[in-house]
Amino acid sequence: MRNAGTSGTKAALYDAFAASGKALASGKRLELLDLLAQGERTVDALAKAAGLNLTTASAHLQTLKQAGFVATRREGVRIHYRLAGDDVAQLFALLRKVADRHQAAVPAARDAYLGEDGAAEVTHEELLARIDAGNVVVLDVRPPEEYLAGHIPGAVCIPVAELTDRIGELPEDTEVVVYCRGEYCALAYDAVRLLTDHGRRAVRLDDGMLEWRLADLPVRAGTTA
Amino acid sequence: MRNAGTSGTKAALYDAFAASGKALASGKRLELLDLLAQGERTVDALAKAAGLNLTTASAHLQTLKQAGFVATRREGVRIHYRLAGDDVAQLFALLRKVADRHQAAVPAARDAYLGEDGAAEVTHEELLARIDAGNVVVLDVRPPEEYLAGHIPGAVCIPVAELTDRIGELPEDTEVVVYCRGEYCALAYDAVRLLTDHGRRAVRLDDGMLEWRLADLPVRAGTTA
DNA sequence: ACAGTAATCCATAGATATTTGGAGGATGCA
DNA sequence: TGCATCCTCCAAATATCTATGGATTACTGT
């Protein structure tokens, strides 16, 4: 009944799904998605943050837009890109998780990038309990614009680049829980090493803002801590 | 501190994730994943079911294996491929859902393939309730080997190709709920049209085995209905 | 209207993927 | 041992993707 005629449209449907898969098929694009998962950004800011030529970044963003993964907003002369929805962040996070679990190269690359890590980590639940108990300082070491776009309520914002200079802003006797973008972000790893080297007690949240938000935990925007 | 040195390994990590993304970047591979989500199969069977040259199918399967999405088992002269885990099926399902939601081409291709569909559908919950009540026949129209690998408990197996001949096996007075591989599988659509044309009351389950299994609903394997 | 900035579009060269036929490896069976 | 089957590996042609410089478009401010 349906065969030659349909096999064309069947392929069309799978190819349409594959168009979304293709958007996930480049390391550069995944890096852009990772940045966008922290909040909206202009093309120029994305290109700089990802270390890309502006033209190249724009091309990748067009690809992501074709797949419907990102949306844009014009503000005067610049264009802000953002994720098209939480489901996109979810897909991104799941891709990383599945890749980590099933592809041997990922844990290897992860260790090479983040450092093989025996250091203690804190889970969501532990952190929430300790925030309630009041015996912890939560430190967000991402760039300020990402902190402004959304952070853990009560967290202090000190970008890792400024941490050496501003370490005095942290109380000396309280343990610090550090977080950054997500499970594979280097910022919190660097910060914990830095704080520990300065004799502070510091541990990393076991993942970061991406997973926190996807777990529907409370998020605050703006500067009001 | 870390920059040029790390940018290499950082890119390596993202590229490793992208390797998994690339596995999702071809319609043919997604079709293979869709088939594998129903149960394990040999290379030859997959090639035939997907309408691919054997060599081409093998190449795609190697790509999927590189990404860790599939695993193999040798049985005599033939090699059985299967999904490496439920998380892979989950990733596949989420990709389709996100693509459907955010990419205009998907609903269009879907309607072209499945037919624009005003017909009534039944949800998981409704079906379970009606199975309990006993006033429904559940019909699985997938190929028998997929039925054997796992089906809804109590479902009758009549492949859609044999349905015209075997329609007498279905009670005439009871409504039939038809299901197949998943939300985008044409088999159940065809079967409902066919049954309705023969004066039977038939509706489609709103998705299929893939989503049923991922929802952790009861699945039975083998022939014991 | 003009200049300046941000981003996209276009063309192209270089790099990757896909498909396929044919050769080669592994297993089972006579 | 020899042969058939199932699958993978190899090589080459074709198609697609990526990166980038230069041109173009969209907007702002003077």
Short mmCIF file of C-alpha atoms (C1' of nucleotides) in Angstrom, two decimals:
data_model
loop_
_atom_site.label_atom_id
_atom_site.label_comp_id
_atom_site.label_asym_id
_atom_site.label_seq_id
_atom_site.Cartn_x
_atom_site.Cartn_y
_atom_site.Cartn_z
CA MET A 1 0.00 0.00 0.00
CA ARG A 2 2.63 2.48 1.04
CA ASN A 3 6.18 1.75 0.13
CA ALA A 4 8.13 3.52 -2.55
CA GLY A 5 5.99 6.55 -2.08
CA THR A 6 6.37 6.58 1.65
CA SER A 7 9.97 5.53 1.89
CA GLY A 8 10.80 9.00 0.65
CA THR A 9 8.78 10.76 3.31
CA LYS A 10 9.91 8.33 5.96
CA ALA A 11 13.48 9.23 5.16
CA ALA A 12 12.45 12.88 5.25
CA LEU A 13 11.19 12.47 8.81
CA TYR A 14 14.35 10.76 10.00
CA ASP A 15 16.46 13.33 8.19
CA ALA A 16 14.54 16.05 9.98
CA PHE A 17 15.43 14.43 13.31
CA ALA A 18 18.99 14.10 12.08
CA ALA A 19 19.10 17.82 11.40
CA SER A 20 18.81 18.27 15.15
CA GLY A 21 21.42 15.60 15.70
CA LYS A 22 23.78 17.47 13.39
CA ALA A 23 23.51 20.52 15.58
CA LEU A 24 25.06 18.40 18.34
CA ALA A 25 27.80 17.06 16.07
CA SER A 26 30.46 19.69 16.58
CA GLY A 27 32.55 20.41 19.65
CA LYS A 28 32.39 24.13 18.96
CA ARG A 29 28.61 24.10 18.88
CA LEU A 30 28.45 22.13 22.11
CA GLU A 31 30.72 24.70 23.69
CA LEU A 32 28.35 27.43 22.56
CA LEU A 33 25.39 25.51 23.97
CA ASP A 34 27.25 25.13 27.23
CA LEU A 35 27.74 28.89 27.42
CA LEU A 36 24.15 29.59 26.42
CA ALA A 37 22.92 27.26 29.13
CA GLN A 38 24.24 29.86 31.59
CA GLY A 39 22.20 32.67 30.07
CA GLU A 40 21.81 34.72 26.95
CA ARG A 41 24.77 36.35 25.22
CA THR A 42 25.63 38.34 22.16
CA VAL A 43 27.38 36.78 19.19
CA ASP A 44 30.53 38.70 19.94
CA ALA A 45 30.57 37.60 23.58
CA LEU A 46 29.99 33.98 22.57
CA ALA A 47 32.76 34.10 19.99
CA LYS A 48 35.20 35.49 22.53
CA ALA A 49 34.19 33.09 25.29
CA ALA A 50 34.52 30.10 22.98
CA GLY A 51 37.69 31.34 21.32
CA LEU A 52 36.12 31.50 17.88
CA ASN A 53 36.36 33.81 14.95
CA LEU A 54 33.22 35.99 14.88
CA THR A 55 32.22 34.69 11.46
CA THR A 56 32.68 31.09 12.53
CA ALA A 57 30.68 31.63 15.70
CA SER A 58 27.90 33.24 13.70
CA ALA A 59 27.83 30.28 11.30
CA HIS A 60 27.58 27.79 14.16
CA LEU A 61 24.82 29.84 15.76
CA GLN A 62 22.91 29.76 12.50
CA THR A 63 23.18 25.99 12.52
CA LEU A 64 21.86 25.88 16.07
CA LYS A 65 19.06 28.22 15.08
CA GLN A 66 18.11 26.02 12.12
CA ALA A 67 17.76 23.14 14.55
CA GLY A 68 15.57 25.35 16.73
CA PHE A 69 17.92 24.98 19.68
CA VAL A 70 18.43 28.71 20.12
CA ALA A 71 16.36 31.84 19.74
CA THR A 72 17.43 35.43 19.26
CA ARG A 73 16.46 38.82 20.52
CA ARG A 74 17.64 42.05 19.00
CA GLU A 75 18.63 44.91 21.28
CA GLY A 76 19.72 47.89 19.25
CA VAL A 77 22.69 46.92 17.22
CA ARG A 78 23.40 43.62 18.91
CA ILE A 79 21.67 40.28 18.87
CA HIS A 80 21.30 38.16 21.97
CA TYR A 81 21.16 34.41 21.61
CA ARG A 82 19.56 32.17 24.19
CA LEU A 83 18.52 28.53 24.45
CA ALA A 84 15.07 27.95 22.99
CA GLY A 85 13.96 26.03 26.06
CA ASP A 86 14.90 23.97 29.04
CA ASP A 87 14.37 20.84 27.02
CA VAL A 88 17.36 21.85 24.91
CA ALA A 89 19.51 22.13 28.02
CA GLN A 90 18.17 18.75 29.07
CA LEU A 91 19.11 17.21 25.75
CA PHE A 92 22.58 18.71 26.01
CA ALA A 93 23.03 17.42 29.54
CA LEU A 94 21.78 13.96 28.61
CA LEU A 95 24.11 13.80 25.62
CA ARG A 96 27.06 14.50 27.92
CA LYS A 97 25.89 11.95 30.44
CA VAL A 98 25.37 9.21 27.88
CA ALA A 99 28.68 10.01 26.20
CA ASP A 100 30.45 9.87 29.55
CA ARG A 101 28.87 6.55 30.40
CA HIS A 102 29.33 4.77 27.09
CA GLN A 103 32.30 6.30 25.37
CA ALA A 104 35.69 5.59 26.88
CA ALA A 105 37.26 8.72 25.38
CA VAL A 106 35.11 11.00 27.53
CA PRO A 107 36.33 10.08 31.01
CA ALA A 108 39.86 10.20 29.62
CA ALA A 109 39.40 13.66 28.12
CA ARG A 110 37.62 14.76 31.26
CA ASP A 111 40.48 13.72 33.51
CA ALA A 112 43.00 15.33 31.18
CA TYR A 113 41.08 18.59 31.29
CA LEU A 114 39.88 18.77 34.87
CA GLY A 115 42.62 16.82 36.54
CA GLU A 116 42.12 13.41 38.04
CA ASP A 117 40.07 14.20 40.97
CA GLY A 118 39.99 12.46 44.28
CA ALA A 119 38.85 15.63 46.01
CA ALA A 120 35.64 15.56 48.03
CA GLU A 121 32.45 16.80 46.46
CA VAL A 122 29.12 17.89 47.84
CA THR A 123 25.75 16.89 46.41
CA HIS A 124 22.69 19.09 45.91
CA GLU A 125 21.05 17.63 48.97
CA GLU A 126 24.04 18.09 51.24
CA LEU A 127 24.48 21.66 50.09
CA LEU A 128 20.83 22.53 50.68
CA ALA A 129 21.01 21.03 54.15
CA ARG A 130 24.16 22.95 54.97
CA ILE A 131 22.73 26.21 53.64
CA ASP A 132 19.79 25.65 55.99
CA ALA A 133 22.16 24.94 58.86
CA GLY A 134 24.08 28.12 57.98
CA ASN A 135 27.55 26.62 58.27
CA VAL A 136 28.70 27.15 54.71
CA VAL A 137 29.63 29.85 52.21
CA VAL A 138 28.47 29.20 48.65
CA LEU A 139 30.88 30.60 46.07
CA ASP A 140 30.01 31.16 42.41
CA VAL A 141 33.20 31.49 40.36
CA ARG A 142 31.63 32.05 36.95
CA PRO A 143 31.90 35.36 35.09
CA PRO A 144 29.62 38.01 36.64
CA GLU A 145 27.18 38.10 33.72
CA GLU A 146 26.41 34.44 34.23
CA TYR A 147 25.96 34.98 37.95
CA LEU A 148 23.54 37.81 37.18
CA ALA A 149 21.56 35.64 34.81
CA GLY A 150 20.96 33.10 37.55
CA HIS A 151 22.71 31.73 40.63
CA ILE A 152 22.16 29.71 43.77
CA PRO A 153 20.37 31.95 46.30
CA GLY A 154 22.85 33.33 48.79
CA ALA A 155 25.91 32.59 46.69
CA VAL A 156 28.81 35.02 46.61
CA CYS A 157 30.20 35.91 43.19
CA ILE A 158 33.96 36.00 42.78
CA PRO A 159 35.19 35.05 39.28
CA VAL A 160 38.05 32.63 39.54
CA ALA A 161 40.40 35.11 37.84
CA GLU A 162 39.92 37.56 40.73
CA LEU A 163 39.92 35.00 43.48
CA THR A 164 43.52 35.41 44.58
CA ASP A 165 43.04 39.14 45.10
CA ARG A 166 39.62 38.91 46.68
CA ILE A 167 40.11 35.88 48.88
CA GLY A 168 39.83 38.17 51.90
CA GLU A 169 36.11 38.62 51.21
CA LEU A 170 35.52 35.05 52.32
CA PRO A 171 35.25 34.28 56.04
CA GLU A 172 38.28 32.31 57.18
CA ASP A 173 36.60 29.85 59.48
CA THR A 174 33.72 28.68 57.29
CA GLU A 175 33.97 25.94 54.70
CA VAL A 176 33.41 27.10 51.13
CA VAL A 177 31.35 25.17 48.59
CA VAL A 178 32.34 26.21 45.07
CA TYR A 179 30.33 25.77 41.90
CA CYS A 180 30.47 26.87 38.29
CA ARG A 181 28.72 26.03 35.02
CA GLY A 182 28.33 22.31 35.27
CA GLU A 183 29.83 18.94 35.77
CA TYR A 184 32.54 19.47 33.15
CA CYS A 185 33.44 23.07 33.86
CA ALA A 186 37.00 23.72 35.03
CA LEU A 187 36.38 26.91 36.96
CA ALA A 188 35.32 25.34 40.25
CA TYR A 189 38.15 22.79 40.07
CA ASP A 190 40.65 25.63 39.69
CA ALA A 191 39.02 27.61 42.47
CA VAL A 192 39.08 24.73 44.94
CA ARG A 193 42.77 24.13 44.26
CA LEU A 194 43.47 27.83 44.70
CA LEU A 195 41.52 28.10 47.94
CA THR A 196 43.07 24.95 49.35
CA ASP A 197 46.53 26.27 48.50
CA HIS A 198 45.68 29.34 50.56
CA GLY A 199 44.79 27.18 53.52
CA ARG A 200 41.04 27.44 53.16
CA ARG A 201 38.62 24.57 53.47
CA ALA A 202 36.89 24.33 50.10
CA VAL A 203 34.97 21.62 48.25
CA ARG A 204 33.24 21.49 44.93
CA LEU A 205 29.55 21.07 44.30
CA ASP A 206 29.37 17.81 42.36
CA ASP A 207 27.90 19.56 39.35
CA GLY A 208 26.97 23.13 38.50
CA MET A 209 24.33 25.64 37.51
CA LEU A 210 23.14 23.64 34.51
CA GLU A 211 22.22 20.59 36.54
CA TRP A 212 20.95 22.72 39.43
CA ARG A 213 18.50 24.49 37.19
CA LEU A 214 17.39 21.29 35.46
CA ALA A 215 16.73 19.77 38.88
CA ASP A 216 14.29 22.66 39.49
CA LEU A 217 16.17 23.90 42.50
CA PRO A 218 15.79 27.55 43.49
CA VAL A 219 17.59 30.07 41.29
CA ARG A 220 17.97 33.79 41.86
CA ALA A 221 18.72 36.37 39.18
CA GLY A 222 20.33 39.80 39.56
CA THR A 223 22.71 41.11 42.20
CA THR A 224 20.64 40.52 45.31
CA ALA A 225 22.79 37.60 46.36
CA MET B 1 47.62 30.00 34.40
CA ARG B 2 45.90 27.58 32.09
CA ASN B 3 45.07 28.72 28.64
CA ALA B 4 46.91 27.66 25.54
CA GLY B 5 47.80 24.44 27.27
CA THR B 6 44.27 23.74 28.35
CA SER B 7 42.44 24.98 25.31
CA GLY B 8 43.68 21.87 23.58
CA THR B 9 42.32 19.46 26.18
CA LYS B 10 39.15 21.48 26.62
CA ALA B 11 38.49 21.17 22.91
CA ALA B 12 39.29 17.48 23.21
CA LEU B 13 36.56 17.06 25.83
CA TYR B 14 33.97 18.87 23.76
CA ASP B 15 35.02 16.96 20.68
CA ALA B 16 34.54 13.74 22.60
CA PHE B 17 30.99 14.80 23.41
CA ALA B 18 30.56 15.80 19.79
CA ALA B 19 31.57 12.30 18.71
CA SER B 20 28.38 11.11 20.36
CA GLY B 21 26.48 13.94 18.72
CA LYS B 22 27.79 12.83 15.36
CA ALA B 23 26.31 9.40 15.90
CA LEU B 24 22.92 11.14 15.97
CA ALA B 25 23.65 13.20 12.88
CA SER B 26 22.37 10.86 10.18
CA GLY B 27 18.84 9.84 9.38
CA LYS B 28 19.96 6.34 8.54
CA ARG B 29 21.60 5.91 11.91
CA LEU B 30 18.53 7.23 13.70
CA GLU B 31 16.45 4.69 11.81
CA LEU B 32 18.79 1.96 12.99
CA LEU B 33 18.53 3.21 16.55
CA ASP B 34 14.76 3.20 16.25
CA LEU B 35 14.83 -0.43 15.17
CA LEU B 36 17.32 -1.38 17.88
CA ALA B 37 15.12 0.26 20.49
CA GLN B 38 12.66 -2.58 19.79
CA GLY B 39 15.20 -5.29 20.51
CA GLU B 40 18.43 -6.76 19.24
CA ARG B 41 18.95 -7.66 15.59
CA THR B 42 21.57 -8.93 13.21
CA VAL B 43 23.31 -6.65 10.76
CA ASP B 44 21.53 -8.27 7.87
CA ALA B 45 18.11 -7.87 9.46
CA LEU B 46 18.84 -4.24 10.27
CA ALA B 47 20.02 -3.53 6.74
CA LYS B 48 16.88 -5.03 5.27
CA ALA B 49 14.55 -3.34 7.72
CA ALA B 50 16.14 0.03 7.09
CA GLY B 51 16.47 -0.47 3.35
CA LEU B 52 20.23 -0.17 3.38
CA ASN B 53 23.04 -1.86 1.55
CA LEU B 54 24.66 -4.33 3.95
CA THR B 55 28.01 -2.59 3.78
CA THR B 56 26.43 0.77 4.45
CA ALA B 57 24.48 -0.57 7.40
CA SER B 58 27.63 -2.12 8.81
CA ALA B 59 29.47 1.18 8.48
CA HIS B 60 26.72 3.05 10.31
CA LEU B 61 26.65 0.43 13.02
CA GLN B 62 30.39 0.87 13.48
CA THR B 63 29.82 4.57 13.95
CA LEU B 64 27.17 3.87 16.57
CA LYS B 65 29.51 1.43 18.25
CA GLN B 66 32.31 4.00 18.34
CA ALA B 67 29.95 6.32 20.16
CA GLY B 68 29.16 3.52 22.58
CA PHE B 69 25.47 3.61 21.69
CA VAL B 70 25.30 -0.05 20.72
CA ALA B 71 26.86 -3.31 21.85
CA THR B 72 27.27 -6.59 20.01
CA ARG B 73 26.93 -10.25 20.75
CA ARG B 74 28.16 -12.98 18.47
CA GLU B 75 26.04 -16.06 17.95
CA GLY B 76 27.66 -18.44 15.56
CA VAL B 77 28.15 -16.76 12.26
CA ARG B 78 25.98 -13.74 12.95
CA ILE B 79 26.39 -10.71 15.12
CA HIS B 80 23.52 -9.25 17.08
CA TYR B 81 23.47 -5.54 17.76
CA ARG B 82 21.56 -4.02 20.65
CA LEU B 83 21.33 -0.66 22.37
CA ALA B 84 24.01 -0.24 24.99
CA GLY B 85 21.51 0.91 27.57
CA ASP B 86 18.17 2.49 28.27
CA ASP B 87 19.83 5.85 28.55
CA VAL B 88 20.62 5.63 24.84
CA ALA B 89 16.94 5.05 24.08
CA GLN B 90 16.16 7.98 26.33
CA LEU B 91 18.58 10.22 24.45
CA PHE B 92 17.07 9.12 21.17
CA ALA B 93 13.54 9.78 22.39
CA LEU B 94 14.49 13.18 23.78
CA LEU B 95 16.18 14.17 20.53
CA ARG B 96 12.97 13.42 18.67
CA LYS B 97 10.86 15.29 21.18
CA VAL B 98 13.08 18.38 21.15
CA ALA B 99 13.29 18.31 17.37
CA ASP B 100 9.52 18.03 17.12
CA ARG B 101 9.01 20.91 19.50
CA HIS B 102 11.57 23.33 18.12
CA GLN B 103 12.08 22.52 14.48
CA ALA B 104 9.23 23.36 12.14
CA ALA B 105 10.30 20.77 9.55
CA VAL B 106 9.54 17.88 11.91
CA PRO B 107 5.78 18.29 12.35
CA ALA B 108 5.58 18.86 8.60
CA ALA B 109 7.53 15.69 7.78
CA ARG B 110 5.57 13.84 10.41
CA ASP B 111 2.24 14.77 8.90
CA ALA B 112 3.47 13.94 5.42
CA TYR B 113 4.56 10.50 6.58
CA LEU B 114 1.86 9.52 9.05
CA GLY B 115 -1.02 11.47 7.61
CA GLU B 116 -2.56 14.47 9.27
CA ASP B 117 -4.23 12.92 12.15
CA GLY B 118 -7.40 13.96 13.81
CA ALA B 119 -8.11 10.41 14.95
CA ALA B 120 -8.60 9.72 18.63
CA GLU B 121 -5.69 8.41 20.66
CA VAL B 122 -5.43 6.70 24.00
CA THR B 123 -2.87 7.52 26.67
CA HIS B 124 -0.85 5.11 28.82
CA GLU B 125 -3.11 5.77 31.77
CA GLU B 126 -6.35 5.25 29.88
CA LEU B 127 -5.08 2.04 28.37
CA LEU B 128 -3.98 0.62 31.73
CA ALA B 129 -7.36 1.48 33.22
CA ARG B 130 -9.19 -0.18 30.34
CA ILE B 131 -7.01 -3.27 30.52
CA ASP B 132 -7.97 -3.53 34.18
CA ALA B 133 -11.61 -3.06 33.30
CA GLY B 134 -11.25 -5.75 30.63
CA ASN B 135 -13.14 -3.95 27.90
CA VAL B 136 -10.34 -3.67 25.35
CA VAL B 137 -8.15 -5.72 23.04
CA VAL B 138 -4.55 -4.57 22.80
CA LEU B 139 -3.06 -5.18 19.38
CA ASP B 140 0.67 -5.15 18.61
CA VAL B 141 1.22 -4.71 14.87
CA ARG B 142 5.02 -4.82 14.83
CA PRO B 143 6.97 -7.69 13.26
CA PRO B 144 6.84 -10.82 15.43
CA GLU B 145 10.50 -10.67 16.45
CA GLU B 146 9.92 -7.28 18.01
CA TYR B 147 6.84 -8.55 19.79
CA LEU B 148 8.87 -11.46 21.14
CA ALA B 149 11.58 -9.13 22.39
CA GLY B 150 9.05 -7.24 24.51
CA HIS B 151 5.38 -6.24 24.38
CA ILE B 152 2.55 -4.93 26.48
CA PRO B 153 1.28 -7.80 28.68
CA GLY B 154 -1.83 -9.32 27.17
CA ALA B 155 -1.31 -7.82 23.72
CA VAL B 156 -2.15 -9.84 20.62
CA CYS B 157 0.46 -9.93 17.86
CA ILE B 158 -0.74 -9.46 14.29
CA PRO B 159 1.78 -7.75 12.00
CA VAL B 160 0.09 -5.07 9.96
CA ALA B 161 0.92 -6.93 6.72
CA GLU B 162 -1.19 -9.90 7.83
CA LEU B 163 -3.96 -7.89 9.40
CA THR B 164 -6.43 -8.07 6.51
CA ASP B 165 -6.23 -11.87 6.46
CA ARG B 166 -6.27 -12.33 10.20
CA ILE B 167 -8.82 -9.72 11.18
CA GLY B 168 -11.15 -12.55 12.20
CA GLU B 169 -8.93 -13.31 15.18
CA LEU B 170 -10.09 -10.10 16.80
CA PRO B 171 -13.43 -10.08 18.67
CA GLU B 172 -15.93 -8.00 16.76
CA ASP B 173 -17.62 -6.22 19.61
CA THR B 174 -14.59 -5.02 21.57
CA GLU B 175 -12.68 -1.84 20.82
CA VAL B 176 -9.10 -2.39 19.72
CA VAL B 177 -6.17 -0.29 20.93
CA VAL B 178 -3.28 -0.54 18.47
CA TYR B 179 0.35 0.25 19.12
CA CYS B 180 3.69 -0.16 17.37
CA ARG B 181 7.26 1.06 17.81
CA GLY B 182 6.73 4.57 18.96
CA GLU B 183 5.28 7.97 18.42
CA TYR B 184 6.56 8.26 14.86
CA CYS B 185 5.98 4.73 13.65
CA ALA B 186 3.52 4.32 10.79
CA LEU B 187 2.42 0.76 11.51
CA ALA B 188 -0.29 1.57 14.03
CA TYR B 189 -1.61 4.43 11.90
CA ASP B 190 -1.98 2.03 8.97
CA ALA B 191 -3.56 -0.61 11.16
CA VAL B 192 -6.15 1.76 12.62
CA ARG B 193 -7.15 2.90 9.12
CA LEU B 194 -7.41 -0.69 8.00
CA LEU B 195 -9.49 -1.79 10.97
CA THR B 196 -11.78 1.21 10.71
CA ASP B 197 -12.29 0.49 7.02
CA HIS B 198 -13.44 -2.98 8.03
CA GLY B 199 -15.99 -1.52 10.39
CA ARG B 200 -14.06 -2.16 13.58
CA ARG B 201 -13.66 0.29 16.41
CA ALA B 202 -9.95 0.93 16.69
CA VAL B 203 -7.80 3.67 18.20
CA ARG B 204 -4.10 4.21 18.46
CA LEU B 205 -2.04 4.28 21.64
CA ASP B 206 -0.61 7.80 21.65
CA ASP B 207 2.91 6.46 21.47
CA GLY B 208 4.51 3.03 21.31
CA MET B 209 6.80 0.45 22.82
CA LEU B 210 9.76 2.82 23.08
CA GLU B 211 7.94 5.30 25.26
CA TRP B 212 6.12 2.54 27.15
CA ARG B 213 9.39 0.94 28.15
CA LEU B 214 11.02 4.24 29.06
CA ALA B 215 8.05 5.01 31.29
CA ASP B 216 8.86 1.81 33.19
CA LEU B 217 5.51 0.27 32.45
CA PRO B 218 5.19 -3.54 32.51
CA VAL B 219 6.74 -5.38 29.56
CA ARG B 220 6.50 -9.07 28.75
CA ALA B 221 8.90 -11.02 26.53
CA GLY B 222 8.31 -14.23 24.61
CA THR B 223 5.08 -15.69 23.29
CA THR B 224 3.07 -15.93 26.49
CA ALA B 225 0.88 -13.00 25.48
"C1'" DA C 1 23.06 61.77 5.13
"C1'" DC C 2 27.20 59.77 7.06
"C1'" DA C 3 30.13 57.10 9.83
"C1'" DG C 4 30.59 53.30 13.00
"C1'" DT C 5 29.42 48.90 15.14
"C1'" DA C 6 27.32 44.19 15.22
"C1'" DA C 7 26.09 40.49 12.79
"C1'" DT C 8 24.97 37.89 8.63
"C1'" DC C 9 25.75 36.44 3.83
"C1'" DC C 10 28.71 34.75 0.18
"C1'" DA C 11 32.39 32.26 -2.03
"C1'" DT C 12 35.96 29.05 -1.54
"C1'" DA C 13 39.48 26.01 0.03
"C1'" DG C 14 40.32 22.39 3.00
"C1'" DA C 15 38.68 18.72 5.92
"C1'" DT C 16 35.15 14.93 6.97
"C1'" DA C 17 31.36 11.82 5.94
"C1'" DT C 18 28.78 8.65 3.13
"C1'" DT C 19 28.18 5.09 -0.09
"C1'" DT C 20 29.63 1.22 -2.58
"C1'" DG C 21 32.19 -2.73 -4.72
"C1'" DG C 22 35.49 -5.90 -3.76
"C1'" DA C 23 38.81 -8.26 -0.65
"C1'" DG C 24 39.48 -10.51 3.72
"C1'" DG C 25 38.40 -12.66 8.42
"C1'" DA C 26 35.55 -15.60 11.42
"C1'" DT C 27 32.44 -19.26 12.10
"C1'" DG C 28 29.75 -23.48 11.01
"C1'" DC C 29 28.92 -27.55 8.41
"C1'" DA C 30 29.68 -31.35 5.16
"C1'" DT D 1 39.81 -29.53 4.40
"C1'" DG D 2 36.77 -26.99 1.62
"C1'" DC D 3 32.83 -24.24 1.04
"C1'" DA D 4 29.10 -21.12 2.28
"C1'" DT D 5 27.48 -17.43 5.16
"C1'" DC D 6 27.74 -13.28 7.73
"C1'" DC D 7 30.09 -9.43 8.62
"C1'" DT D 8 34.03 -6.10 8.63
"C1'" DC D 9 37.82 -3.69 6.40
"C1'" DC D 10 39.75 -1.13 2.53
"C1'" DA D 11 39.83 2.20 -1.19
"C1'" DA D 12 37.84 5.62 -4.12
"C1'" DA D 13 34.21 8.67 -5.73
"C1'" DT D 14 30.83 11.78 -4.24
"C1'" DA D 15 28.64 14.67 -1.14
"C1'" DT D 16 28.60 17.52 2.93
"C1'" DC D 17 30.65 20.41 6.62
"C1'" DT D 18 33.89 23.87 8.57
"C1'" DA D 19 36.58 27.97 8.73
"C1'" DT D 20 37.59 32.37 7.07
"C1'" DG D 21 38.17 36.86 4.44
"C1'" DG D 22 35.56 40.20 2.26
"C1'" DA D 23 31.08 42.22 1.04
"C1'" DT D 24 26.48 43.38 2.69
"C1'" DT D 25 22.65 44.45 5.86
"C1'" DA D 26 20.65 46.49 10.10
"C1'" DC D 27 20.72 49.64 13.32
"C1'" DT D 28 22.54 53.91 16.27
"C1'" DG D 29 24.20 58.37 16.96
"C1'" DT D 30 25.88 62.68 15.11
#
